[in-house]
């Protein structure tokens, strides 16, 4: 219990920013446990060589299996910021853990430290395998403020492995462990990263704003980590400027030497990407020169390969870019670095597009998006959509995503369909071919998860709470005709209507034809739209005049389209009336 109390005090001091003072205090103590805590503290403040030295001393002095486990965990995490050590210290630390699980708070902390070490070594497979130790540690240590670091490790492991949906679920536990101002910022930063990779633009922006407004203390691993995680969240939205600014603010020097090796490599890659986006090739190569010093490090190698692939594309060498990106993707996949692997494959696809292998690149990138969508990693769809959009290719819409899956043009056509316009008039109004309208229509139907335009109308009415039609005194329909039309308006087909009403399909067709004649409808969709119209419109005989004119849409008068704005390649829509349009993450496709 005496060491557990000391450990609690050290962890409390680390959270509040007393790392340098604690290092001085622990340096005066003797014994393996004190040396292990000294190693962790040196790591916390960014003195990685001193951390490794203290951890090696702790391992040499260890007298018991428990002391050895702690020393190995300390050595594993300390070495994530220094030159590679002889032997696989992460594997040794994982193997030393008790297979039966933690027997108390100290054991749980050691397990968490091993999981954190595997994560900082970018060994996501091992980190995932022992993430349960970190989860258990968060439970046992709560409400200690350091419990947020433990719960945060669980979220980060899931996220960087590419399991974004799992990371979103783990955020609930993280928020429950937050008990101090600095850990509130930590939770905000981690959540911004998760929300960014889930393509939650509004949520990410809100969290990044809270970090920007805070006075982040950059004296240690926690402070630097808050800004760096925010940088990763910003880049998930494609905001290279804000991301680069955060990296530089946290790094404090050109080599980002206070970062762990993986964070140094990722930070330099963000700076390269930001410079390329700004059109400053010289700056991009200058940051690339800093990364060259990490190229031989096993932790950084695949990240540096991807960074150099970006520079090769900048120099017009798409073949070299593809080779580097392909090697990066293979290593990242082997180490379960899911988010990095996806980014490497996006860069690979970009290189293939640059070398005119459009069909092959499009096929590979679509497969990547399908897998990423399954894991909740929706930022990949945004990024790939941008790349393919520039090459005149499109991604298939996400079934059931609705307006969020549509491009500006598709949202425009969806409004016209809801207004009752047929394919040929839409094509004329938008000056595109009927075949192009049909292609867009199929994507719109898929996006809303419906098979017909009538079902599209029915779903829109159901989702937006439109009231059922009132009696229509001026145009008499028989009770059976009303019943048949009402069921057709709900999206049911003729066979289903006949089965429900106990009549034949031919009888259903006759009722629909008679109702169409009485209402002056020219198609099934037109009949349903007239039926959905308010009785006041029909009484006044103004339905045709009140239906949206395609020309109005082109003039920006359609609901929701006025508010669409472009941010880089990310289009974000607003709301107007009952319609909400949030356009796809890539820009409008070509008309043909």
C-alpha positions as a printed Julia matrix, in Angstrom:
592×3 Matrix{Float64}:
   0.0     0.0     0.0
   2.92    2.34    0.6
   4.01    2.17   -3.06
   0.41    2.51   -4.26
   0.15    5.73   -2.25
   3.41    7.01   -3.72
   2.24    6.09   -7.23
  -1.02    7.95   -6.64
   0.86   11.07   -5.55
   3.17   10.93   -8.58
   0.27   10.51  -11.01
  -1.58   13.38   -9.36
   1.51   15.58   -9.75
   1.89   14.65  -13.42
  -1.7    15.63  -14.2
  -1.35   19.09  -12.64
   1.97   19.81  -14.4
   4.54   19.14  -11.64
   6.62   16.7   -13.71
   9.93   18.59  -13.43
   9.63   18.92   -9.64
   8.74   15.26   -9.29
  11.79   14.25  -11.35
  14.05   16.09   -8.91
  12.36   14.44   -5.92
  12.44   10.92   -7.38
  16.09   11.23   -8.45
  17.03   11.35   -4.75
  15.29    8.04   -4.01
  16.72    4.54   -4.42
  15.28    1.21   -5.46
  13.72   -0.23   -8.59
  10.16    1.14   -8.06
  11.47    4.7    -7.54
  13.63    4.41  -10.68
  10.61    3.19  -12.68
   8.57    6.18  -11.52
  11.5     8.46  -12.37
  11.58    6.96  -15.89
   7.84    7.6   -16.35
   8.28   11.17  -15.09
  11.21   11.86  -17.44
   9.09   10.52  -20.3
   6.24   12.8   -19.23
   8.37   15.94  -19.5
  10.05   14.83  -22.74
  13.52   13.86  -21.44
  13.53   10.54  -23.3
  17.2     9.59  -22.95
  17.06   10.17  -19.18
  13.85    8.14  -19.08
  15.48    5.15  -20.78
  18.48    5.35  -18.46
  16.27    5.35  -15.36
  14.14    2.48  -16.69
  17.17    0.34  -17.48
  18.45    0.97  -13.95
  15.04   -0.02  -12.55
  15.1    -3.26  -14.55
  18.61   -4.1   -13.35
  17.6    -3.45   -9.71
  14.28   -5.31   -9.82
  14.04   -7.97   -7.07
  10.5    -9.27   -7.63
   8.3   -10.15  -10.64
   6.09   -7.14   -9.83
   9.08   -4.77   -9.84
  10.29   -6.3   -13.1
   6.87   -5.85  -14.75
   6.81   -2.19  -13.72
  10.38   -1.63  -14.94
   9.66   -3.28  -18.31
   6.54   -1.14  -18.76
   8.55    1.99  -17.9
  11.31    0.99  -20.33
   8.79    0.29  -23.09
   7.12    3.67  -22.87
  10.41    5.55  -22.33
  11.94    4.07  -25.48
   9.08    5.38  -27.65
  10.82    8.75  -27.72
  14.42    7.67  -28.2
  16.71    5.68  -30.49
  15.66    2.03  -30.93
  16.74   -0.34  -28.17
  18.19   -3.8   -28.6
  15.45   -6.41  -28.38
  11.69   -6.04  -28.54
  10.94   -4.3   -25.28
   7.22   -3.92  -26.07
   6.83   -7.67  -26.6
   8.73   -8.35  -23.36
   6.49   -5.97  -21.44
   3.34   -7.56  -22.86
   4.58  -11.09  -22.08
   5.41  -10.13  -18.5
   1.81   -9.18  -17.67
  -0.13  -11.65  -15.51
  -2.48  -13.52  -17.89
  -5.15  -13.63  -15.16
  -5.46   -9.84  -15.17
  -4.74   -7.08  -12.65
  -4.77   -7.89   -8.94
  -5.04   -4.31   -7.77
  -4.47   -0.7    -8.71
  -0.68   -1.02   -9.11
  -1.01   -4.05  -11.39
  -3.7    -2.26  -13.36
  -1.47    0.79  -13.79
   1.36   -1.39  -15.1
  -1.01   -2.96  -17.63
  -2.21    0.48  -18.72
   1.4     1.62  -19.09
   2.14   -1.35  -21.36
  -0.92   -0.55  -23.49
   0.17    3.1   -23.7
   3.69    2.01  -24.61
   2.44   -0.24  -27.41
   0.33    2.65  -28.7
   3.23    5.13  -28.64
   5.36    2.56  -30.48
   2.55    2.41  -33.09
   2.15   -1.3   -32.35
  -1.62   -1.25  -32.52
  -2.12   -5.02  -32.55
  -0.35   -5.37  -29.19
  -2.01   -2.24  -27.86
  -5.44   -3.59  -28.75
  -4.64   -6.95  -27.17
  -3.91   -5.33  -23.78
  -6.34   -2.42  -23.97
  -8.53   -4.24  -21.46
  -5.84   -3.52  -18.85
  -6.19    0.2   -19.51
  -9.97   -0.04  -19.28
  -9.74   -1.88  -15.98
  -7.17    0.6   -14.69
  -9.56    3.48  -15.44
 -12.24    1.75  -13.37
  -9.94    1.02  -10.42
  -8.31    4.44  -10.35
 -11.44    6.56  -10.75
 -12.0     9.24   -9.49
  -8.24    9.91   -9.49
  -7.59   12.53  -12.23
  -5.1    10.25  -13.99
  -7.95    7.8   -14.7
  -8.82   10.02  -17.67
  -5.42    9.22  -19.21
  -6.18    5.51  -18.82
  -9.67    5.77  -20.33
  -8.27    8.03  -23.06
  -5.79    5.32  -24.04
  -8.67    2.94  -24.73
 -10.29    5.49  -27.05
  -7.04    6.29  -28.84
  -6.15    2.63  -29.38
  -9.52    1.96  -31.01
  -9.28    5.14  -33.07
  -5.75    4.66  -34.42
  -6.52    1.03  -35.17
  -9.27    2.4   -37.42
 -12.21    1.27  -35.27
 -13.84    4.7   -35.15
 -17.28    3.43  -34.11
 -15.71    1.6   -31.14
 -13.79    4.76  -30.24
 -17.04    6.74  -30.23
 -18.56    4.3   -27.77
 -15.48    4.45  -25.52
 -15.83    8.24  -25.27
 -18.66    7.74  -22.77
 -16.29    6.13  -20.27
 -13.65    8.77  -20.89
 -16.08   11.59  -20.12
 -17.13    9.84  -16.91
 -13.52    9.85  -15.62
 -12.83   13.56  -16.18
 -12.28   15.36  -12.87
  -9.83   18.21  -13.51
  -9.49   21.18  -15.9
  -6.57   19.65  -17.8
  -8.3    16.32  -18.27
 -11.4    18.13  -19.56
  -9.18   19.53  -22.31
  -7.67   16.09  -22.87
 -11.15   14.62  -23.33
 -12.06   17.46  -25.71
  -8.92   16.84  -27.76
  -9.46   13.08  -27.96
 -13.1    13.55  -28.85
 -12.2    16.09  -31.55
  -9.99   13.46  -33.13
 -12.73   10.84  -32.99
 -15.41   13.22  -34.29
 -13.1    14.38  -37.08
 -12.51   10.84  -38.27
 -16.24   10.17  -38.02
 -16.76   13.2   -40.33
 -18.76   15.05  -37.66
 -17.84   18.54  -38.83
 -19.95   20.52  -36.38
 -18.89   18.47  -33.35
 -15.22   18.64  -34.28
 -15.31   22.4   -34.84
 -16.97   22.94  -31.46
 -14.32   20.89  -29.64
 -11.43   22.52  -31.48
 -12.82   25.93  -30.54
 -12.86   24.97  -26.84
  -9.2    23.93  -27.06
  -8.24   27.11  -28.9
  -9.88   29.25  -26.21
  -8.11   27.44  -23.37
  -4.72   28.29  -21.89
  -2.99   24.98  -22.55
   0.1    24.43  -20.41
   2.72   22.94  -22.74
   5.26   21.9   -20.11
   4.6    18.17  -20.46
   3.22   15.2   -22.34
  -0.37   16.06  -21.43
  -0.22   19.66  -22.62
   1.57   18.84  -25.85
  -0.76   15.92  -26.42
  -3.86   18.11  -26.15
  -2.67   20.37  -28.97
  -1.37   17.5   -31.09
  -4.6    15.51  -30.82
  -6.43   18.67  -31.81
  -4.14   18.94  -34.83
  -5.06   15.39  -35.84
  -8.74   16.28  -35.42
  -8.33   19.34  -37.66
  -6.54   17.39  -40.39
  -9.36   14.84  -40.4
 -11.54   17.73  -41.59
  -8.96   18.74  -44.19
  -7.95   21.9   -42.29
  -4.21   21.83  -42.99
  -3.57   25.4   -41.79
  -5.04   24.94  -38.33
  -3.42   21.52  -38.03
   0.06   22.84  -38.87
  -0.34   25.76  -36.47
  -1.22   23.39  -33.62
   1.75   21.13  -34.38
   4.18   24.04  -34.27
   2.65   25.45  -31.09
   3.02   22.1   -29.35
   6.41   21.18  -30.8
   8.28   24.37  -29.94
  11.26   23.48  -32.2
  11.84   22.52  -35.81
  12.52   18.87  -35.02
   9.55   18.49  -32.63
  12.03   16.82  -30.29
   9.73   16.79  -27.24
   7.32   14.51  -29.09
   7.51   10.74  -29.13
   8.93    9.3   -32.34
   5.53    8.51  -33.84
   4.13   11.93  -32.94
   7.24   13.59  -34.35
   6.82   11.76  -37.65
   3.07   12.45  -37.85
   3.61   16.09  -36.89
   6.2    16.58  -39.61
   3.89   14.92  -42.12
   1.15   17.4   -41.2
   3.61   20.26  -41.74
   4.59   18.84  -45.14
   0.93   18.45  -46.14
   0.15   21.96  -44.94
   3.02   23.43  -46.94
   1.97   21.56  -50.07
  -1.61   22.77  -49.66
  -0.32   26.33  -49.31
   1.72   25.99  -52.51
   5.07   26.32  -50.72
   7.15   23.46  -52.09
  10.39   24.7   -50.51
   8.84   24.65  -47.04
   7.45   21.17  -47.68
  10.91   19.86  -48.56
  12.41   21.65  -45.54
  10.05   19.8   -43.19
  10.76   16.62  -45.14
  14.47   17.05  -44.38
  13.65   17.01  -40.65
  11.75   13.77  -41.16
  14.71   12.15  -42.96
  16.4    11.79  -39.57
  13.58    9.43  -38.54
  13.45    7.37  -41.73
  15.42    4.42  -40.33
  13.44    4.27  -37.07
  11.04    1.28  -37.1
   8.31    3.32  -35.43
   8.5     6.2   -37.9
   9.48    4.42  -41.13
   6.0     3.93  -42.69
   4.95    7.46  -41.75
   8.1     8.91  -43.32
   7.52    6.79  -46.43
   4.05    8.33  -46.77
   5.46   11.8   -46.16
   8.05   11.24  -48.88
   5.33    9.93  -51.21
   3.63   13.31  -50.85
   6.88   15.07  -51.72
   7.43   12.77  -54.71
   4.01   13.7   -56.07
   4.85   17.35  -55.52
   7.97   16.78  -57.66
   5.95   15.04  -60.36
   7.37   11.54  -59.71
   4.13    9.59  -59.39
   5.83    6.2   -59.83
   8.1     6.77  -56.82
   5.17    8.17  -54.86
   3.12    5.04  -55.54
   5.98    2.74  -54.48
   6.53    4.61  -51.21
   2.82    4.81  -50.4
   2.35    1.12  -51.17
   5.2     0.17  -48.83
   3.8     2.45  -46.12
   0.33    0.92  -46.44
   1.7    -2.64  -46.2
   3.63   -1.93  -42.98
   0.75   -0.03  -41.41
  -1.65   -2.87  -42.19
   0.76   -5.42  -40.71
   0.95   -3.39  -37.5
  -2.82   -2.72  -37.38
  -2.24    1.03  -37.79
  -5.66    1.37  -39.36
  -5.96    5.14  -39.67
  -2.44    5.43  -41.06
  -2.99    2.51  -43.43
  -6.09    4.2   -44.82
  -4.21    7.45  -45.3
  -1.37    5.61  -47.04
  -3.86    3.99  -49.4
  -5.45    7.37  -50.14
  -2.0     8.73  -51.03
  -1.38    5.6   -53.12
  -4.65    6.16  -54.96
  -3.71    9.79  -55.54
  -0.37    8.71  -57.02
  -2.1     6.25  -59.34
  -4.55    8.92  -60.44
  -1.58   11.15  -61.22
  -0.1     8.38  -63.36
  -3.39    8.11  -65.32
  -4.45    4.77  -63.8
  -7.85    6.26  -63.07
  -9.89    3.06  -63.3
  -7.55    1.05  -61.05
  -7.24    3.85  -58.51
 -11.01    4.39  -58.42
 -11.66    0.68  -57.86
  -9.11    0.44  -55.01
 -10.27    3.64  -53.35
 -13.91    2.56  -53.48
 -12.98   -0.68  -51.73
 -11.13    1.32  -49.09
 -14.16    3.55  -48.53
 -16.47    0.55  -48.18
 -14.24   -0.94  -45.46
 -13.78    2.41  -43.71
 -17.53    3.06  -43.74
 -18.03   -0.28  -42.01
 -15.7     0.81  -39.2
 -17.22    4.28  -38.89
 -14.12    5.93  -40.38
 -16.13    8.35  -42.52
 -13.33   10.87  -42.96
 -11.89    8.46  -45.54
 -15.0     8.92  -47.67
 -14.55   12.69  -47.54
 -10.89   12.5   -48.51
 -11.36    9.92  -51.25
 -14.36   11.8   -52.59
 -12.18   14.86  -53.08
  -9.48   12.93  -54.93
 -11.9    11.06  -57.21
 -13.97   14.19  -57.81
 -10.94   15.93  -59.3
 -10.51   12.94  -61.64
 -14.17   13.04  -62.7
 -15.12    9.91  -60.74
 -17.68    9.47  -57.97
 -18.17    7.3   -54.93
 -21.4     5.36  -54.57
 -23.69    7.01  -52.01
 -24.07    5.57  -48.52
 -27.43    3.8   -48.45
 -29.71    5.48  -45.95
 -27.51    8.53  -45.35
 -30.0    10.83  -47.07
 -29.08   14.42  -47.87
 -25.59   14.03  -46.36
 -24.65   11.64  -49.18
 -25.69   13.91  -52.02
 -23.62   16.27  -54.11
 -24.89   19.77  -54.82
 -26.29   18.63  -58.19
 -27.96   15.58  -56.67
 -29.58   17.67  -53.94
 -30.85   19.98  -56.68
 -32.39   17.09  -58.59
 -33.85   15.61  -55.39
 -35.72   18.87  -54.78
 -37.05   18.79  -58.34
 -38.27   15.22  -57.9
 -40.0    16.17  -54.65
 -41.57   19.07  -56.52
 -43.09   16.6   -58.99
 -40.91   17.09  -62.05
 -40.12   14.24  -64.42
 -36.76   13.29  -65.94
 -36.97   15.13  -69.27
 -38.12   18.52  -67.86
 -35.38   18.3   -65.21
 -32.78   17.58  -67.89
 -33.93   20.56  -69.94
 -33.94   22.92  -66.99
 -30.47   21.89  -65.82
 -29.09   21.59  -69.37
 -27.91   18.02  -68.91
 -28.92   14.79  -70.61
 -31.86   12.66  -69.42
 -29.4     9.8   -68.9
 -27.4    11.95  -66.47
 -30.59   12.78  -64.58
 -31.37    9.06  -64.37
 -27.89    8.31  -62.99
 -28.32   11.03  -60.37
 -31.82    9.76  -59.58
 -30.52    6.26  -58.86
 -27.93    7.72  -56.5
 -30.58    9.82  -54.76
 -32.84    6.8   -54.27
 -29.9     4.77  -52.92
 -28.95    7.58  -50.56
 -32.44    7.53  -49.06
 -32.66    3.75  -49.06
 -35.74    3.62  -51.3
 -36.45    1.95  -54.62
 -38.86    4.41  -56.22
 -39.55    8.11  -56.39
 -42.92    7.56  -54.72
 -41.14    5.93  -51.79
 -38.8     8.92  -51.71
 -41.79   11.24  -51.29
 -43.3     8.94  -48.66
 -40.08    8.89  -46.67
 -39.7    12.65  -46.87
 -43.26   13.16  -45.62
 -42.77   10.66  -42.78
 -39.47   12.15  -41.63
 -40.62   15.76  -41.74
 -43.95   15.21  -40.07
 -46.22   16.39  -42.87
 -49.85   16.0   -41.83
 -52.11   13.61  -43.76
 -54.18   15.09  -46.6
 -57.45   16.78  -45.72
 -60.74   15.9   -47.45
 -60.91   17.26  -50.99
 -64.46   18.5   -51.6
 -63.91   19.87  -55.1
 -62.58   16.63  -56.56
 -64.56   13.61  -55.47
 -62.75   10.32  -54.95
 -64.55    7.25  -53.81
 -63.62    5.87  -50.37
 -61.85    2.93  -52.04
 -59.92    5.24  -54.36
 -58.81    7.3   -51.36
 -57.69    4.15  -49.56
 -55.7     2.9   -52.55
 -54.08    6.27  -53.19
 -53.22    6.69  -49.5
 -51.44    3.33  -49.45
 -49.62    4.15  -52.68
 -48.55    7.45  -51.11
 -47.06    5.45  -48.23
 -44.76    3.77  -50.74
 -46.56    0.43  -51.09
 -46.6    -1.29  -54.48
 -49.73   -2.48  -56.24
 -49.31   -6.1   -55.2
 -48.96   -5.19  -51.53
 -51.96   -2.85  -51.72
 -54.09   -5.56  -53.31
 -53.08   -8.08  -50.64
 -53.83   -5.64  -47.82
 -57.23   -4.67  -49.24
 -58.2    -8.12  -50.48
 -58.51   -7.13  -54.13
 -56.64   -8.01  -57.3
 -53.71   -6.06  -58.7
 -55.84   -5.11  -61.72
 -58.43   -3.61  -59.39
 -55.73   -1.57  -57.67
 -54.48   -0.36  -61.06
 -58.02    0.67  -62.05
 -58.55    2.64  -58.83
 -55.25    4.43  -59.34
 -56.06    5.21  -62.99
 -59.49    6.58  -62.07
 -58.01    8.7   -59.25
 -55.34   10.04  -61.61
 -58.0    11.02  -64.13
 -60.06   12.81  -61.48
 -57.04   14.7   -60.09
 -55.5    15.4   -63.5
 -52.29   13.52  -62.63
 -49.96   12.44  -65.4
 -48.0     9.76  -63.51
 -48.03    7.79  -60.29
 -45.55   10.25  -58.75
 -47.69   13.18  -59.89
 -50.78   11.51  -58.37
 -49.02   11.02  -55.03
 -47.71   14.57  -54.94
 -51.18   15.93  -55.66
 -52.62   13.69  -52.96
 -49.95   14.95  -50.55
 -50.76   18.56  -51.4
 -52.92   20.55  -48.95
 -56.59   20.82  -49.88
 -56.33   24.62  -50.12
 -53.96   24.22  -53.07
 -56.35   21.94  -54.9
 -59.44   24.04  -54.14
 -57.88   27.11  -55.67
 -56.78   25.2   -58.72
 -53.25   26.52  -58.18
 -51.31   23.33  -57.7
 -49.44   23.68  -61.0
 -48.52   27.29  -60.24
 -47.38   26.46  -56.73
 -45.17   23.57  -57.68
 -41.52   24.5   -57.8
 -40.31   25.75  -61.17
 -36.96   24.17  -62.16
 -35.76   27.64  -63.08
 -36.25   28.73  -59.47
 -33.8    26.08  -58.39
 -31.22   27.37  -60.8
 -31.76   30.84  -59.35
 -30.97   29.53  -55.87
 -34.57   29.62  -54.63
 -34.92   25.98  -53.71
 -35.23   25.15  -50.0
 -31.86   24.56  -48.44
 -29.73   25.36  -51.47
 -29.28   29.03  -50.6
 -27.23   28.02  -47.58
 -24.78   25.69  -49.3
 -21.23   26.94  -49.05
 -17.93   25.45  -50.09
 -15.08   24.88  -47.65
 -12.15   23.44  -49.56
 -13.84   20.38  -51.06
 -16.17   19.94  -48.13
 -19.67   21.33  -48.7
 -21.78   22.06  -45.65
 -25.47   22.85  -46.04
 -27.97   24.67  -43.9
 -31.7    24.28  -43.31
 -34.75   25.98  -44.69
 -38.29   25.0   -43.81
 -38.77   21.27  -43.7
 -35.84   20.48  -46.0
 -32.27   20.1   -44.86
 -29.51   19.72  -47.39
 -26.08   18.66  -46.29
 -24.2    17.96  -49.46
 -21.62   15.28  -50.0
 -18.08   15.64  -48.81
 -16.86   16.13  -52.35
 -17.73   18.83  -54.82
 -20.28   18.61  -57.64
 -19.58   15.99  -60.23
 -19.57   16.58  -63.95
 -22.91   16.89  -65.69
 -22.3    13.99  -68.0
